[in-house]
mmCIF file of C-alpha atoms in Angstrom:
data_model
loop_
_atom_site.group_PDB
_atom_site.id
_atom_site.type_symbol
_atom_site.label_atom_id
_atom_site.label_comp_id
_atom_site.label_asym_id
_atom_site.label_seq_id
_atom_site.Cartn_x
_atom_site.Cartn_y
_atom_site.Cartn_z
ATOM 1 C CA UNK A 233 33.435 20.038 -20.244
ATOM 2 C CA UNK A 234 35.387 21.530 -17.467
ATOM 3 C CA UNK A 235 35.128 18.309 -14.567
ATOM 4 C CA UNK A 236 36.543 20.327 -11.685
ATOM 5 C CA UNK A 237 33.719 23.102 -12.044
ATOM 6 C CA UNK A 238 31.307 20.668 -12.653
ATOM 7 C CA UNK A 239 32.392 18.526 -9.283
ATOM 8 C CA UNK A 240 32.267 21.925 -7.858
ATOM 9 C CA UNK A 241 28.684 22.584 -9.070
ATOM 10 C CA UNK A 242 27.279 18.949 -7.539
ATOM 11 C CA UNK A 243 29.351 19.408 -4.322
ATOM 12 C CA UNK A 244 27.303 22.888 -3.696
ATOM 13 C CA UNK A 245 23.858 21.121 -4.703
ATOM 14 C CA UNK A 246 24.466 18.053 -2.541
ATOM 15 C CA UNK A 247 25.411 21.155 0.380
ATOM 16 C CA UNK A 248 21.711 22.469 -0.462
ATOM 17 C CA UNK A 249 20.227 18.902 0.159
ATOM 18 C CA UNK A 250 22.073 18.437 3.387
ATOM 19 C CA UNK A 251 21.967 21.565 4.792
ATOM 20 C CA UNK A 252 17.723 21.205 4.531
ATOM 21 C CA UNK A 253 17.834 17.784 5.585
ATOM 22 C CA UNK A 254 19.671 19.341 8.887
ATOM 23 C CA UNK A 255 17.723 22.206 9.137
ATOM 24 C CA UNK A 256 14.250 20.308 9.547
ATOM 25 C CA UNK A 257 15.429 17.960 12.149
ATOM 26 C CA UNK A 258 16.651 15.167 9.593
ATOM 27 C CA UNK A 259 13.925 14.577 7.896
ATOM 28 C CA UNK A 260 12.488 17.411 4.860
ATOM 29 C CA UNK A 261 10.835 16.848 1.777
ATOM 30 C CA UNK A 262 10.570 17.544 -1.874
ATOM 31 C CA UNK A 263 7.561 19.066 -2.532
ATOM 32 C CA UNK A 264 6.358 17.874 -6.323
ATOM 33 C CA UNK A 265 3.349 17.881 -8.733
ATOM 34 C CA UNK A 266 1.749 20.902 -8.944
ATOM 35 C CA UNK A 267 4.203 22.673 -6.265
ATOM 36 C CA UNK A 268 7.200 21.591 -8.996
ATOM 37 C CA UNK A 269 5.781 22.618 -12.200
ATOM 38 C CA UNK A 270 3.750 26.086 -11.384
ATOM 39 C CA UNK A 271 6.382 28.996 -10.531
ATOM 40 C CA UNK A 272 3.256 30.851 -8.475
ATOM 41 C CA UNK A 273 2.936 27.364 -6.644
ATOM 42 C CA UNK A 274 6.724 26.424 -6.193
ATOM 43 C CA UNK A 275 7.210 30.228 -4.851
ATOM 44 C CA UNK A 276 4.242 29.379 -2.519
ATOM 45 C CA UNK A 277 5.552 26.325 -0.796
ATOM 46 C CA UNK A 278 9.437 27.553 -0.716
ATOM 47 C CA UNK A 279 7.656 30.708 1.069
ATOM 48 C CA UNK A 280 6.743 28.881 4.050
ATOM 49 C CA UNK A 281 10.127 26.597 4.128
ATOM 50 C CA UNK A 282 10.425 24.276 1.268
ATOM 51 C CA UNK A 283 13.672 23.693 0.358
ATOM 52 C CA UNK A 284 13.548 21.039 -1.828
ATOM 53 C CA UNK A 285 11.469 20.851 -5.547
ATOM 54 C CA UNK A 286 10.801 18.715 -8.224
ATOM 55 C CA UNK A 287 9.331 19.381 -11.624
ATOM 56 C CA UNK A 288 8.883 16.323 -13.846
ATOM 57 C CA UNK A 289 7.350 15.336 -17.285
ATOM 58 C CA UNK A 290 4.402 12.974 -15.674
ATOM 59 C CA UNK A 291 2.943 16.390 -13.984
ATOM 60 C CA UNK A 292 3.741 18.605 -16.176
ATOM 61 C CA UNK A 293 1.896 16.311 -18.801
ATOM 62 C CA UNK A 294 -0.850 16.457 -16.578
ATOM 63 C CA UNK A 295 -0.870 20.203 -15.792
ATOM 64 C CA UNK A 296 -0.650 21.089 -19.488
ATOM 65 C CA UNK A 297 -3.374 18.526 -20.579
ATOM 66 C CA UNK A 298 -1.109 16.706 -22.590
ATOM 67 C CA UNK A 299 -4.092 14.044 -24.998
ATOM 68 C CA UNK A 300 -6.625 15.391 -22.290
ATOM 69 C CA UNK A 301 -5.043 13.476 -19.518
ATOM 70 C CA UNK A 302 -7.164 14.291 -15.729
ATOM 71 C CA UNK A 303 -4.622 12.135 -13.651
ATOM 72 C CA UNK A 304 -1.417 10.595 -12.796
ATOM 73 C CA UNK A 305 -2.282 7.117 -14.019
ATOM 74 C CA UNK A 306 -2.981 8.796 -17.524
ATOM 75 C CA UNK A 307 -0.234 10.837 -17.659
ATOM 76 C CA UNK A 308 2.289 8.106 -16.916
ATOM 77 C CA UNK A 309 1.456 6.514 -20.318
ATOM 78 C CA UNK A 310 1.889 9.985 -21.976
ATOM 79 C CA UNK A 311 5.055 11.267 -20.076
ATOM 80 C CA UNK A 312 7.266 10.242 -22.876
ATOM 81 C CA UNK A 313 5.491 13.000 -25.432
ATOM 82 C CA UNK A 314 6.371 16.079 -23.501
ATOM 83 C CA UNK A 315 8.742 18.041 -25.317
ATOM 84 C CA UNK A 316 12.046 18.475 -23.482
ATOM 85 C CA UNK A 317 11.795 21.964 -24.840
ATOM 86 C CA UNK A 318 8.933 22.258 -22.234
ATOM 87 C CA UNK A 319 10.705 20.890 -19.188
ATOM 88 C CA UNK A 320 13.868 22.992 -19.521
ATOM 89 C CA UNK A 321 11.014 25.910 -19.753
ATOM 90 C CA UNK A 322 9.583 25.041 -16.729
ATOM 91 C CA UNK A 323 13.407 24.839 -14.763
ATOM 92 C CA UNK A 324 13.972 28.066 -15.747
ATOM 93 C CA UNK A 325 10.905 29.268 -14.605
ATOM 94 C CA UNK A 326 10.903 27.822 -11.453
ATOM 95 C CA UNK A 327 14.039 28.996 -10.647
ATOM 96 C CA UNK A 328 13.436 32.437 -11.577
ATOM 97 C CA UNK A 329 11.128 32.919 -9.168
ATOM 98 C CA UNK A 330 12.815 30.832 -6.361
ATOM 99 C CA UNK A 331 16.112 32.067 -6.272
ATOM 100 C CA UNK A 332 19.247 30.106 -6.272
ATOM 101 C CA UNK A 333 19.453 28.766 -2.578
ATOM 102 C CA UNK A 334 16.630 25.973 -3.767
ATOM 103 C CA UNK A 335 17.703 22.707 -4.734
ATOM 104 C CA UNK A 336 15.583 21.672 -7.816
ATOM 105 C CA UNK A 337 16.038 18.028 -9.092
ATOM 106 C CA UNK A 338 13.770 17.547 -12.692
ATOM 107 C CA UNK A 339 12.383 14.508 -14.375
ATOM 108 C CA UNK A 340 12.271 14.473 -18.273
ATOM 109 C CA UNK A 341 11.450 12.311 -21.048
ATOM 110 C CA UNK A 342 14.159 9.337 -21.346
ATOM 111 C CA UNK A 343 15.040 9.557 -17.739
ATOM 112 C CA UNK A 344 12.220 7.098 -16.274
ATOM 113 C CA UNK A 345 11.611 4.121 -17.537
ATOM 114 C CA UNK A 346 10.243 4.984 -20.417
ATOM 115 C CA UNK A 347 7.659 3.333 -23.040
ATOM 116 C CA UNK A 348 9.039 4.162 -26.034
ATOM 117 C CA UNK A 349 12.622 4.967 -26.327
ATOM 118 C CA UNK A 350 14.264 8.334 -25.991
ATOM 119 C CA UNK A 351 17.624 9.500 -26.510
ATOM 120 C CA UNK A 352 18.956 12.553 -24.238
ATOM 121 C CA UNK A 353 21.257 14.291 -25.976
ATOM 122 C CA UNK A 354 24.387 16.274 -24.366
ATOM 123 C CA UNK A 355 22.921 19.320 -25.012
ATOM 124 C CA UNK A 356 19.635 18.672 -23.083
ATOM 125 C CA UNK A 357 22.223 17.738 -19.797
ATOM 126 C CA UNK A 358 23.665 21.254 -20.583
ATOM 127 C CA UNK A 359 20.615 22.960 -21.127
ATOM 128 C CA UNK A 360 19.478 22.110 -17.848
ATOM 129 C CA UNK A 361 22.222 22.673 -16.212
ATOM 130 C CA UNK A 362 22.421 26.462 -17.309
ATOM 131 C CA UNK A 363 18.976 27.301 -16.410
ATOM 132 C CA UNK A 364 18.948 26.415 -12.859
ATOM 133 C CA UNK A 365 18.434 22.526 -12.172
ATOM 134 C CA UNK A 366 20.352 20.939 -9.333
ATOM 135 C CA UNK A 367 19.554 17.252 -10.116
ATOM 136 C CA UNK A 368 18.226 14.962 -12.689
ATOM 137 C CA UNK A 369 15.200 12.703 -11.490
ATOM 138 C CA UNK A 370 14.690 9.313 -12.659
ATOM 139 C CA UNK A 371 13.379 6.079 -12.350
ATOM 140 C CA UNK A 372 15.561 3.536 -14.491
ATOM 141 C CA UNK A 373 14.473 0.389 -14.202
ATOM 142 C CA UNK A 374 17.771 -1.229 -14.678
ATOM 143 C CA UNK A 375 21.511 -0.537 -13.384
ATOM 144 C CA UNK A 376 23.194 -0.198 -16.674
ATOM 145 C CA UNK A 377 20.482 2.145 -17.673
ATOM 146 C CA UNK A 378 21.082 3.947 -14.456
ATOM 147 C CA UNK A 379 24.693 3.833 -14.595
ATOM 148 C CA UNK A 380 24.365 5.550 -18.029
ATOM 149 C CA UNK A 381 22.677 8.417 -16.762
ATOM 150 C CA UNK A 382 24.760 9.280 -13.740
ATOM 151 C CA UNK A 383 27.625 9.764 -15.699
ATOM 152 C CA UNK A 384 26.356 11.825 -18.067
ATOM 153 C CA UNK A 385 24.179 13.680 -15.342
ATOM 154 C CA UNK A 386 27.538 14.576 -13.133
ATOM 155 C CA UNK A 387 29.302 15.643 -16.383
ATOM 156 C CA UNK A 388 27.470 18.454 -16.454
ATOM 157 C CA UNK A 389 27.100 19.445 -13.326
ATOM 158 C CA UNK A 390 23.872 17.308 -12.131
ATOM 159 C CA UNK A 391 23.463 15.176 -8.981
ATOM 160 C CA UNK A 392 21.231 12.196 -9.679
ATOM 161 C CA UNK A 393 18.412 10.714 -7.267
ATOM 162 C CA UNK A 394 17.008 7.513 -8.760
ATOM 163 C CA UNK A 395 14.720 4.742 -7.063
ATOM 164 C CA UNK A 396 14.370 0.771 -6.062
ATOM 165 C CA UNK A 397 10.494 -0.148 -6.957
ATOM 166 C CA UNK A 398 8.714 -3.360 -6.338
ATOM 167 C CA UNK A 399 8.283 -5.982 -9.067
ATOM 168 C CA UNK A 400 4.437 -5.954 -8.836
ATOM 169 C CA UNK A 401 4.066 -1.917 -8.574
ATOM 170 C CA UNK A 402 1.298 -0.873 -11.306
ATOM 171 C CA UNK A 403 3.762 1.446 -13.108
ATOM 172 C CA UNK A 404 7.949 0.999 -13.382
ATOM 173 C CA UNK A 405 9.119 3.732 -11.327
ATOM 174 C CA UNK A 406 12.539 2.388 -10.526
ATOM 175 C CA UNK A 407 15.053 -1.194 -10.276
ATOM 176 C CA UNK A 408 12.974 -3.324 -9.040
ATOM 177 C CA UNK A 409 13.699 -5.562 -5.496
ATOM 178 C CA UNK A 410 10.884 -7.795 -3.508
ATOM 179 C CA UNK A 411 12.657 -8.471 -0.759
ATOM 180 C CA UNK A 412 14.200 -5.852 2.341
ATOM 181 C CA UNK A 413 17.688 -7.931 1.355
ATOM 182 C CA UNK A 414 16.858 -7.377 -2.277
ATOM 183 C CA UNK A 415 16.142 -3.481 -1.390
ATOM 184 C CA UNK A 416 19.570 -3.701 0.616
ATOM 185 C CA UNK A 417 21.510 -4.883 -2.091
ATOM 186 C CA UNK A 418 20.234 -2.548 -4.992
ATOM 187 C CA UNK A 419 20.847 0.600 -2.902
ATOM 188 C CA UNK A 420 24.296 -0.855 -2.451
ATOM 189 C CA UNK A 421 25.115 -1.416 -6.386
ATOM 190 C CA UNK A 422 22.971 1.839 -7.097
ATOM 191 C CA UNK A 423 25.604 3.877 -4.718
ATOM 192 C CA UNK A 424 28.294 2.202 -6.166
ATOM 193 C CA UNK A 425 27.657 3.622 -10.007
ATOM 194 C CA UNK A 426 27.594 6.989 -8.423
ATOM 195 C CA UNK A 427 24.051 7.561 -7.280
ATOM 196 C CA UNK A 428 23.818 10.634 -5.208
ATOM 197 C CA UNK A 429 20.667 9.910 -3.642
ATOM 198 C CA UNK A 430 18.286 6.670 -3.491
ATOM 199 C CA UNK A 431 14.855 6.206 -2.977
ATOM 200 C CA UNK A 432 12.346 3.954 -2.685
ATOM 201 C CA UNK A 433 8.695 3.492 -4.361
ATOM 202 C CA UNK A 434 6.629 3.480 -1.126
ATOM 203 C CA UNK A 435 2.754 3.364 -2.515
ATOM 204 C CA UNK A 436 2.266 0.219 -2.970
ATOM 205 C CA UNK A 437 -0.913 -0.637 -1.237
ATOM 206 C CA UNK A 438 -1.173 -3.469 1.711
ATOM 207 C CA UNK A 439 -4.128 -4.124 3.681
ATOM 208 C CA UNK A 440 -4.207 -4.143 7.428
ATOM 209 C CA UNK A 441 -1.766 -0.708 8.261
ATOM 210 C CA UNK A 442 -3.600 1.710 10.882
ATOM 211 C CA UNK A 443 -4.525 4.864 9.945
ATOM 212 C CA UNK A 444 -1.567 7.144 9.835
ATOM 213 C CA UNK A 445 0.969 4.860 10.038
ATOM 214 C CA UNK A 446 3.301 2.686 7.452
ATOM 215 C CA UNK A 447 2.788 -0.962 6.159
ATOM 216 C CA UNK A 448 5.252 -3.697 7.868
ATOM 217 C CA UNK A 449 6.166 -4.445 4.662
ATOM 218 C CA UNK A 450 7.137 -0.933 3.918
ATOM 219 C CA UNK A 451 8.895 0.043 6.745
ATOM 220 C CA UNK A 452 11.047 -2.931 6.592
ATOM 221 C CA UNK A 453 11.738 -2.326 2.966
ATOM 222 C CA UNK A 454 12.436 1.613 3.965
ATOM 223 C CA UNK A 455 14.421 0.697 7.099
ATOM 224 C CA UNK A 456 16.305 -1.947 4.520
ATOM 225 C CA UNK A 457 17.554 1.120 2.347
ATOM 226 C CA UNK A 458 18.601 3.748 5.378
ATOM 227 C CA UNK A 459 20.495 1.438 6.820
ATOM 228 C CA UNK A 460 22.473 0.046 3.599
ATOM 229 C CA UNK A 461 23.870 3.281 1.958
ATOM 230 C CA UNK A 462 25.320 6.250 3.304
ATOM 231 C CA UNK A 463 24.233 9.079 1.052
ATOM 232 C CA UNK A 464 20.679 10.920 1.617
ATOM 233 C CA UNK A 465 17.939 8.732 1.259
ATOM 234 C CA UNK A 466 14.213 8.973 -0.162
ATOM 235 C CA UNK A 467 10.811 7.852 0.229
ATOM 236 C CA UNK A 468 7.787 8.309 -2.313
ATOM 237 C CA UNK A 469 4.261 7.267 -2.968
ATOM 238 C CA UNK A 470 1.701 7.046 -0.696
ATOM 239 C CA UNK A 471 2.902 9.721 1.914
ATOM 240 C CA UNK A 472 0.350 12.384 3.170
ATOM 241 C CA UNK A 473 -0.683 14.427 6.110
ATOM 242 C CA UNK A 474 -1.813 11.914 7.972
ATOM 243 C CA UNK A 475 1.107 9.044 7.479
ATOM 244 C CA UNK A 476 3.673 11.876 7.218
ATOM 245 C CA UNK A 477 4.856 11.784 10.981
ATOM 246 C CA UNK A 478 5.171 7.850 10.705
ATOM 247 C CA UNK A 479 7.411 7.680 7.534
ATOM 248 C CA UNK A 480 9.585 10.697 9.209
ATOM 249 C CA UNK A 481 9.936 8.612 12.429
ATOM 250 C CA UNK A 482 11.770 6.145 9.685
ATOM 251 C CA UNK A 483 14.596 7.768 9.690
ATOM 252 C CA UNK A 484 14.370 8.793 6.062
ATOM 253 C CA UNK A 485 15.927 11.358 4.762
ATOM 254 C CA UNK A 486 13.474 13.266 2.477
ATOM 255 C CA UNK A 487 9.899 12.338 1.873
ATOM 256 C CA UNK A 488 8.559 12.973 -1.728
ATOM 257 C CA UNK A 489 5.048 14.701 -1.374
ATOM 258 C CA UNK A 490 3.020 14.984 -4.763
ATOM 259 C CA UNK A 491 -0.265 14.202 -5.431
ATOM 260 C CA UNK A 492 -1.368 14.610 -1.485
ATOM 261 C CA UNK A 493 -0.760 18.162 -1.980
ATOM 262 C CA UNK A 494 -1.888 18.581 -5.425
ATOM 263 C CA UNK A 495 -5.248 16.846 -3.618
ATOM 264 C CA UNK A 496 -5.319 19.995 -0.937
ATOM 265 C CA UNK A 497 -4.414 22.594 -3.875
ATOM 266 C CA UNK A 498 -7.791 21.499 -5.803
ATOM 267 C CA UNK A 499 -9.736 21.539 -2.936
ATOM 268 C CA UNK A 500 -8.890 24.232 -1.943
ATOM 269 C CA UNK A 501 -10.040 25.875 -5.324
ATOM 270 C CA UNK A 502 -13.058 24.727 -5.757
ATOM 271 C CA UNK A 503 -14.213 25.542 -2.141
ATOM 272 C CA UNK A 504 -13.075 29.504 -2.919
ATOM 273 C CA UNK A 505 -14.740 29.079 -6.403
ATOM 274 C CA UNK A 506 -17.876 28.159 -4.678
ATOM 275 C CA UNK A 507 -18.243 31.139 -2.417
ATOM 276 C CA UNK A 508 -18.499 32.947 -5.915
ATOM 277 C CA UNK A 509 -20.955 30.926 -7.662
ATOM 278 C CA UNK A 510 -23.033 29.381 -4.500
#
């Protein structure tokens, strides 16, 4: 593989990420779930200024019905069966219909931490690359793993985002750190292998924040990771209309927004359905 073209490739994907980070005031988001996987969707959102999308194998599991899965929690233990076949589908779909200005970063079997183990071949890395994706999404739960990935990811052309998780989160979604120093320090090692972007896993659930606004804990862990790296940084889990403002006051980068707007899609369904049937 040509390196110069593909340096060339991630330099004009990581221009796609900045230039929407600038053009919403420092803050944008990646609109996921339903918006990533659906082409009518993703067209829908980048319509009204999204900039940013993410297909991955947990939704997609769940869109499809993968074992008759109804939600996230489900589909997490199933991710790992979705054919790859079926993710580099739904990349080139996407991008058919979005046009080539939109960054699109994808999540596929072997690139989270995964249950069972999964090889990705070269040729998936190339596959993807050719049919539109920007990025490769993933949640390794270890650096080597990580470290693995991002140089086979920006061989081909990819920019990776990957994420710090805490220890006690219900599902693995990333390396994990307890402590704001511990979030600190990963983000430091994680940019050091190469990382292009970092996030952290921000749904963990604490009593006693107001509504609308962010956890202690959480904002200490977010503020932790802005201030420790230099390249674009991430927050998801947990962020919806009515805590959006406070997480963008942060100082974060781009805020992952999945399963809040999958929420307001199905709503909105069924109450349009039920001026049919009422």
């Amino acid at each position: 593989m040509f390196s110069s073209e593909m340096n060339k490739k991630r330099e004009l994907s990581l221009k796609k990420v900045l230039d929407a980070i600038k053009a919403d005031g420092g803050t944008t988001i990646l609109s996921t779930g339903i918006t990533g996987d659906d082409a009518r969707l993703a067209k829908a959102v980048v319509d009204v200024g999204v900039k940013l999308l993410e297909p991955n194998h947990p939704a997609v599991a769940l869109a499809r019905g993968y074992r008759g899965v109804t939600n996230m929690h489900d589909a997490e233990q199933i991710r790992h069966e979705v054919p790859m076949s079926d993710m580099i589908n739904v990349v080139r779909g996407v991008r058919n219909v979005v046009g080539n200005d939109i960054f699109i970063t994808v999540g596929i079997p072997g690139g989270f931490h995964e249950l069972v183990p999964i090889e990705i071949p070269d040729e998936v890395f190339i596959e993807l690359s050719t049919v539109g994706a920007n990025g490769l999404h993933t949640h390794k739960s270890s650096l080597e793993d990580l470290c693995e990935l991002v140089k086979k990811a920006h061989k081909y052309g990819l920019l990776v985002d990957a994420y710090i998780a805490h220890p006690d989160d219900l599902h693995t979604f990333g390396i994990g750190a307890r402590t704001p120093e511990e979030v600190a320090k990963v983000a430091k090692d994680m940019e050091g292998i190469g990382v292009d972007m970092i996030g952290l896993m921000t749904g963990m659930s604490y009593e006693g924040a107001a509504a609308g606004e962010i956890h202690p804990i959480v904002k200490e862990r977010l503020q932790a990771l802005i201030e420790s790296v230099k390249v674009p940084t991430l927050a998801e889990g947990g962020i919806n209309i009515s805590n959006y403002t406070a997480f963008a006051n942060t100082g974060v980068n781009i805020l992952v927004i999945g399963t809040a707007i999958d929420d307001m899609v199905k709503k909105a369904a069924q109450d349009a359905v039920k001026q049919f049937i009422s």
